[in-house]
PDB file of C-alpha atoms in Angstrom:
ATOM      1  CA  MET A   1     149.581 251.866  64.735  1.00  0.00           C
ATOM      2  CA  ALA A   2     148.668 253.733  68.236  1.00  0.00           C
ATOM      3  CA  ALA A   3     147.395 256.752  66.323  1.00  0.00           C
ATOM      4  CA  GLU A   4     145.334 254.266  64.280  1.00  0.00           C
ATOM      5  CA  LEU A   5     143.945 252.623  67.365  1.00  0.00           C
ATOM      6  CA  GLN A   6     143.087 256.125  68.743  1.00  0.00           C
ATOM      7  CA  THR A   7     141.268 257.641  66.051  1.00  0.00           C
ATOM      8  CA  LYS A   8     139.034 254.693  65.700  1.00  0.00           C
ATOM      9  CA  PRO A   9     137.156 255.104  68.698  1.00  0.00           C
ATOM     10  CA  GLU A  10     136.599 258.698  67.759  1.00  0.00           C
ATOM     11  CA  THR A  11     135.492 257.922  64.608  1.00  0.00           C
ATOM     12  CA  ALA A  12     132.893 255.334  65.925  1.00  0.00           C
ATOM     13  CA  LEU A  13     131.436 258.095  67.993  1.00  0.00           C
ATOM     14  CA  VAL A  14     130.610 260.303  65.058  1.00  0.00           C
ATOM     15  CA  PRO A  15     127.152 259.467  63.721  1.00  0.00           C
ATOM     16  CA  ALA A  16     126.714 258.884  60.039  1.00  0.00           C
ATOM     17  CA  PRO A  17     124.744 261.708  57.968  1.00  0.00           C
ATOM     18  CA  VAL A  18     121.077 260.689  57.306  1.00  0.00           C
ATOM     19  CA  VAL A  19     119.752 261.389  53.641  1.00  0.00           C
ATOM     20  CA  ALA A  20     116.147 262.631  53.703  1.00  0.00           C
ATOM     21  CA  GLU A  21     115.490 261.964  50.048  1.00  0.00           C
ATOM     22  CA  VAL A  22     117.171 260.155  47.105  1.00  0.00           C
ATOM     23  CA  PRO A  23     118.781 262.963  45.034  1.00  0.00           C
ATOM     24  CA  PRO A  24     119.327 262.542  41.101  1.00  0.00           C
ATOM     25  CA  ASN A  25     122.302 260.767  39.940  1.00  0.00           C
ATOM     26  CA  ASP A  26     124.240 264.040  39.408  1.00  0.00           C
ATOM     27  CA  ALA A  27     123.733 265.163  42.789  1.00  0.00           C
ATOM     28  CA  VAL A  28     124.752 261.681  44.431  1.00  0.00           C
ATOM     29  CA  ALA A  29     128.544 261.993  42.850  1.00  0.00           C
ATOM     30  CA  ALA A  30     128.875 265.701  44.041  1.00  0.00           C
ATOM     31  CA  ASP A  31     127.382 264.630  47.513  1.00  0.00           C
ATOM     32  CA  LYS A  32     129.652 261.663  48.094  1.00  0.00           C
ATOM     33  CA  THR A  33     132.631 263.952  48.071  1.00  0.00           C
ATOM     34  CA  SER A  34     131.058 266.293  50.631  1.00  0.00           C
ATOM     35  CA  GLU A  35     129.793 263.399  53.057  1.00  0.00           C
ATOM     36  CA  THR A  36     133.178 261.900  53.220  1.00  0.00           C
ATOM     37  CA  GLU A  37     134.507 265.679  54.021  1.00  0.00           C
ATOM     38  CA  GLU A  38     131.905 265.712  56.816  1.00  0.00           C
ATOM     39  CA  ALA A  39     132.528 262.463  58.324  1.00  0.00           C
ATOM     40  CA  LYS A  40     136.015 263.618  59.171  1.00  0.00           C
ATOM     41  CA  PRO A  41     136.065 264.158  62.976  1.00  0.00           C
ATOM     42  CA  THR A  42     135.896 267.922  63.785  1.00  0.00           C
ATOM     43  CA  THR A  43     137.824 267.536  66.991  1.00  0.00           C
ATOM     44  CA  PRO A  44     141.524 268.376  66.726  1.00  0.00           C
ATOM     45  CA  ALA A  45     143.626 265.352  66.351  1.00  0.00           C
ATOM     46  CA  PRO A  46     145.705 264.809  69.492  1.00  0.00           C
ATOM     47  CA  GLU A  47     149.096 265.918  69.236  1.00  0.00           C
ATOM     48  CA  GLU A  48     151.641 263.344  68.521  1.00  0.00           C
ATOM     49  CA  THR A  49     153.851 263.311  71.455  1.00  0.00           C
ATOM     50  CA  PRO A  50     156.786 260.970  71.645  1.00  0.00           C
ATOM     51  CA  VAL A  51     155.686 257.888  73.609  1.00  0.00           C
ATOM     52  CA  SER A  52     158.013 255.520  74.797  1.00  0.00           C
ATOM     53  CA  ALA A  53     158.004 251.835  73.358  1.00  0.00           C
ATOM     54  CA  ASN A  54     156.924 250.635  76.849  1.00  0.00           C
ATOM     55  CA  LYS A  55     153.952 252.815  76.871  1.00  0.00           C
ATOM     56  CA  GLN A  56     152.930 251.811  73.480  1.00  0.00           C
ATOM     57  CA  SER A  57     153.219 248.068  74.343  1.00  0.00           C
ATOM     58  CA  SER A  58     151.316 248.590  77.277  1.00  0.00           C
ATOM     59  CA  ARG A  59     148.554 250.260  75.393  1.00  0.00           C
ATOM     60  CA  ALA A  60     148.368 247.688  72.754  1.00  0.00           C
ATOM     61  CA  THR A  61     148.242 244.997  75.596  1.00  0.00           C
ATOM     62  CA  VAL A  62     145.464 246.903  77.068  1.00  0.00           C
ATOM     63  CA  ASP A  63     143.657 247.235  73.776  1.00  0.00           C
ATOM     64  CA  THR A  64     143.984 243.253  73.090  1.00  0.00           C
ATOM     65  CA  ASP A  65     142.891 242.577  76.777  1.00  0.00           C
ATOM     66  CA  ILE A  66     139.727 244.790  76.050  1.00  0.00           C
ATOM     67  CA  THR A  67     139.046 243.093  72.843  1.00  0.00           C
ATOM     68  CA  LEU A  68     139.667 239.694  74.242  1.00  0.00           C
ATOM     69  CA  ALA A  69     137.429 240.555  77.055  1.00  0.00           C
ATOM     70  CA  GLU A  70     134.476 241.848  74.731  1.00  0.00           C
ATOM     71  CA  VAL A  71     134.973 238.689  72.576  1.00  0.00           C
ATOM     72  CA  GLU A  72     134.847 236.278  75.714  1.00  0.00           C
ATOM     73  CA  LYS A  73     131.860 238.526  76.828  1.00  0.00           C
ATOM     74  CA  GLU A  74     130.002 237.766  73.509  1.00  0.00           C
ATOM     75  CA  LYS A  75     130.860 234.056  73.626  1.00  0.00           C
ATOM     76  CA  LYS A  76     129.479 233.781  77.098  1.00  0.00           C
ATOM     77  CA  LEU A  77     126.264 235.766  75.779  1.00  0.00           C
ATOM     78  CA  SER A  78     126.014 233.238  72.739  1.00  0.00           C
ATOM     79  CA  TYR A  79     126.072 230.381  74.893  1.00  0.00           C
ATOM     80  CA  VAL A  80     123.605 231.785  77.409  1.00  0.00           C
ATOM     81  CA  LYS A  81     121.569 232.424  74.373  1.00  0.00           C
ATOM     82  CA  ALA A  82     121.913 229.042  72.947  1.00  0.00           C
ATOM     83  CA  TRP A  83     121.452 227.430  76.105  1.00  0.00           C
ATOM     84  CA  GLU A  84     118.352 229.654  76.744  1.00  0.00           C
ATOM     85  CA  GLU A  85     116.793 228.582  73.200  1.00  0.00           C
ATOM     86  CA  SER A  86     117.549 225.007  74.011  1.00  0.00           C
ATOM     87  CA  GLU A  87     115.925 224.920  77.276  1.00  0.00           C
ATOM     88  CA  LYS A  88     113.009 226.819  75.724  1.00  0.00           C
ATOM     89  CA  ALA A  89     112.600 224.198  72.876  1.00  0.00           C
ATOM     90  CA  LYS A  90     112.999 221.235  75.617  1.00  0.00           C
ATOM     91  CA  ALA A  91     110.231 223.064  77.766  1.00  0.00           C
ATOM     92  CA  GLU A  92     108.009 223.300  74.798  1.00  0.00           C
ATOM     93  CA  ASN A  93     108.714 219.713  73.606  1.00  0.00           C
ATOM     94  CA  ARG A  94     107.991 218.593  77.384  1.00  0.00           C
ATOM     95  CA  GLN A  95     105.021 220.731  77.360  1.00  0.00           C
ATOM     96  CA  ASP A  96     103.754 219.372  74.236  1.00  0.00           C
ATOM     97  CA  PHE A  97     104.403 215.743  75.210  1.00  0.00           C
ATOM     98  CA  ILE A  98     102.618 216.392  78.615  1.00  0.00           C
ATOM     99  CA  ALA A  99      99.899 217.873  76.696  1.00  0.00           C
ATOM    100  CA  GLU A 100      99.545 215.135  74.250  1.00  0.00           C
ATOM    101  CA  LYS A 101      99.565 212.882  76.955  1.00  0.00           C
ATOM    102  CA  HIS A 102      97.035 214.501  78.752  1.00  0.00           C
ATOM    103  CA  PHE A 103      94.798 214.955  75.537  1.00  0.00           C
ATOM    104  CA  CYS A 104      95.155 210.954  75.173  1.00  0.00           C
ATOM    105  CA  ALA A 105      94.284 210.519  78.719  1.00  0.00           C
ATOM    106  CA  VAL A 106      91.011 212.734  78.287  1.00  0.00           C
ATOM    107  CA  ALA A 107      90.101 210.873  75.225  1.00  0.00           C
ATOM    108  CA  ALA A 108      90.554 207.567  76.844  1.00  0.00           C
ATOM    109  CA  TRP A 109      88.404 208.646  79.800  1.00  0.00           C
ATOM    110  CA  GLU A 110      85.717 209.939  77.180  1.00  0.00           C
ATOM    111  CA  ASN A 111      85.762 206.840  75.390  1.00  0.00           C
ATOM    112  CA  GLY A 112      85.553 204.731  78.636  1.00  0.00           C
ATOM    113  CA  LYS A 113      82.415 206.920  79.738  1.00  0.00           C
ATOM    114  CA  LYS A 114      80.864 206.728  76.440  1.00  0.00           C
ATOM    115  CA  ALA A 115      81.237 202.890  76.358  1.00  0.00           C
ATOM    116  CA  SER A 116      79.755 202.554  79.922  1.00  0.00           C
ATOM    117  CA  LEU A 117      76.914 204.829  79.042  1.00  0.00           C
ATOM    118  CA  GLU A 118      76.193 202.994  75.931  1.00  0.00           C
ATOM    119  CA  ALA A 119      76.219 199.596  77.708  1.00  0.00           C
ATOM    120  CA  GLU A 120      73.932 201.255  80.428  1.00  0.00           C
ATOM    121  CA  LEU A 121      71.657 202.359  77.653  1.00  0.00           C
ATOM    122  CA  LYS A 122      71.612 199.057  76.161  1.00  0.00           C
ATOM    123  CA  LYS A 123      70.791 197.327  79.611  1.00  0.00           C
ATOM    124  CA  ILE A 124      68.004 199.793  80.138  1.00  0.00           C
ATOM    125  CA  GLN A 125      66.686 199.107  76.710  1.00  0.00           C
ATOM    126  CA  GLU A 126      67.014 195.334  77.168  1.00  0.00           C
ATOM    127  CA  GLN A 127      65.150 195.723  80.644  1.00  0.00           C
ATOM    128  CA  LEU A 128      62.481 197.774  78.938  1.00  0.00           C
ATOM    129  CA  GLU A 129      62.084 195.174  76.021  1.00  0.00           C
ATOM    130  CA  LYS A 130      61.783 192.453  78.722  1.00  0.00           C
ATOM    131  CA  LYS A 131      59.330 194.381  80.620  1.00  0.00           C
ATOM    132  CA  LYS A 132      57.524 195.342  77.463  1.00  0.00           C
ATOM    133  CA  ALA A 133      57.379 191.755  76.569  1.00  0.00           C
ATOM    134  CA  GLU A 134      56.072 191.006  80.147  1.00  0.00           C
ATOM    135  CA  TYR A 135      53.297 193.348  79.888  1.00  0.00           C
ATOM    136  CA  ALA A 136      52.294 192.198  76.686  1.00  0.00           C
ATOM    137  CA  GLU A 137      52.263 188.745  77.766  1.00  0.00           C
ATOM    138  CA  LYS A 138      50.267 189.909  80.689  1.00  0.00           C
ATOM    139  CA  MET A 139      47.898 191.663  78.359  1.00  0.00           C
ATOM    140  CA  LYS A 140      47.398 188.768  76.261  1.00  0.00           C
ATOM    141  CA  ASN A 141      46.547 186.618  79.395  1.00  0.00           C
ATOM    142  CA  LYS A 142      44.170 189.305  80.670  1.00  0.00           C
ATOM    143  CA  MET A 143      42.409 189.309  76.988  1.00  0.00           C
ATOM    144  CA  ALA A 144      42.381 185.512  77.141  1.00  0.00           C
ATOM    145  CA  LEU A 145      40.889 185.598  80.612  1.00  0.00           C
ATOM    146  CA  VAL A 146      38.225 188.395  79.435  1.00  0.00           C
ATOM    147  CA  HIS A 147      37.446 186.355  76.390  1.00  0.00           C
ATOM    148  CA  LYS A 148      37.223 183.035  78.463  1.00  0.00           C
ATOM    149  CA  GLU A 149      34.962 184.768  81.026  1.00  0.00           C
ATOM    150  CA  ALA A 150      32.985 186.271  78.047  1.00  0.00           C
ATOM    151  CA  GLU A 151      32.562 182.453  76.539  1.00  0.00           C
ATOM    152  CA  GLU A 152      31.516 181.312  80.107  1.00  0.00           C
ATOM    153  CA  LYS A 153      28.930 184.118  80.220  1.00  0.00           C
ATOM    154  CA  ARG A 154      27.579 183.415  76.720  1.00  0.00           C
ATOM    155  CA  ALA A 155      27.284 179.547  77.683  1.00  0.00           C
ATOM    156  CA  VAL A 156      25.443 180.399  81.148  1.00  0.00           C
ATOM    157  CA  ILE A 157      23.194 182.692  78.967  1.00  0.00           C
ATOM    158  CA  GLU A 158      22.799 179.953  76.335  1.00  0.00           C
ATOM    159  CA  ALA A 159      22.288 177.384  78.846  1.00  0.00           C
ATOM    160  CA  LYS A 160      19.491 179.707  80.760  1.00  0.00           C
ATOM    161  CA  ARG A 161      17.744 180.144  77.512  1.00  0.00           C
ATOM    162  CA  LYS A 162      17.961 176.629  76.485  1.00  0.00           C
ATOM    163  CA  GLN A 163      16.569 175.754  80.063  1.00  0.00           C
ATOM    164  CA  GLU A 164      13.785 178.475  79.686  1.00  0.00           C
ATOM    165  CA  LEU A 165      12.866 176.826  76.232  1.00  0.00           C
ATOM    166  CA  LEU A 166      12.985 173.144  77.685  1.00  0.00           C
ATOM    167  CA  LYS A 167      10.840 174.455  80.492  1.00  0.00           C
ATOM    168  CA  THR A 168       8.372 176.139  78.157  1.00  0.00           C
ATOM    169  CA  GLN A 169       8.227 173.036  76.046  1.00  0.00           C
ATOM    170  CA  GLU A 170       7.401 170.849  79.201  1.00  0.00           C
ATOM    171  CA  MET A 171       4.891 173.104  80.390  1.00  0.00           C
ATOM    172  CA  ALA A 172       3.161 173.311  76.794  1.00  0.00           C
ATOM    173  CA  GLU A 173       3.425 169.343  77.040  1.00  0.00           C
ATOM    174  CA  LYS A 174       1.663 169.087  80.263  1.00  0.00           C
ATOM    175  CA  TYR A 175      -1.047 171.685  79.222  1.00  0.00           C
ATOM    176  CA  ARG A 176      -1.755 169.494  76.062  1.00  0.00           C
ATOM    177  CA  ALA A 177      -1.626 166.439  78.289  1.00  0.00           C
ATOM    178  CA  SER A 178      -4.130 167.851  80.731  1.00  0.00           C
ATOM    179  CA  GLY A 179      -6.134 169.837  78.302  1.00  0.00           C
ATOM    180  CA  THR A 180      -5.906 172.913  80.313  1.00  0.00           C
ATOM    181  CA  THR A 181      -4.761 176.402  78.990  1.00  0.00           C
ATOM    182  CA  PRO A 182      -2.357 178.337  80.778  1.00  0.00           C
ATOM    183  CA  LYS A 183      -3.654 180.968  83.287  1.00  0.00           C
ATOM    184  CA  LYS A 184      -1.274 183.688  81.479  1.00  0.00           C
ATOM    185  CA  THR A 185      -2.420 184.329  77.645  1.00  0.00           C
ATOM    186  CA  ILE A 186      -0.338 185.929  75.256  1.00  0.00           C
ATOM    187  CA  GLY A 187      -1.148 189.632  74.652  1.00  0.00           C
ATOM    188  CA  CYS A 188      -3.867 190.280  72.024  1.00  0.00           C
ATOM    189  CA  PHE A 189      -5.790 187.209  72.006  1.00  0.00           C
TER     190      PHE A 189
END
């Protein structure tokens, strides 16, 4: 058993032969036998010396201690790797949650700003509509005032014309009654 344990580390150090290309089936069978012969260690086997039972048991204990230490080391490394992956997943989930939370906060902020801007726009539009209505009312009032002034001017002009006609008629009556002719005569006569 001790001899087997000693030869195992030596065979682990010998690299396996590398095949460059795939040979045909006949060549594969012939090469298998040559490969197994090449895989055997070329170093001479250690001479078998009589070893006491105490030394053999201590070697076996050392070998099992080394194997147990390696298993314990692999176990710790696997625990560390699992812990690392777990922490990475937690961090990713936490970051995803925080990012989603921030995205929601940004969306809420955006919606709030949009709503306030739309309300302000609506308020401005209402103010503009109100001013437009006020200006339209003012313009209508001005137009009515202009129309009223124009009617008054027309009435004054009509009154003057009627007064002139009345005056002319009175003068014509006066001239008829007195039998005189007016000093001013009309053009061609």
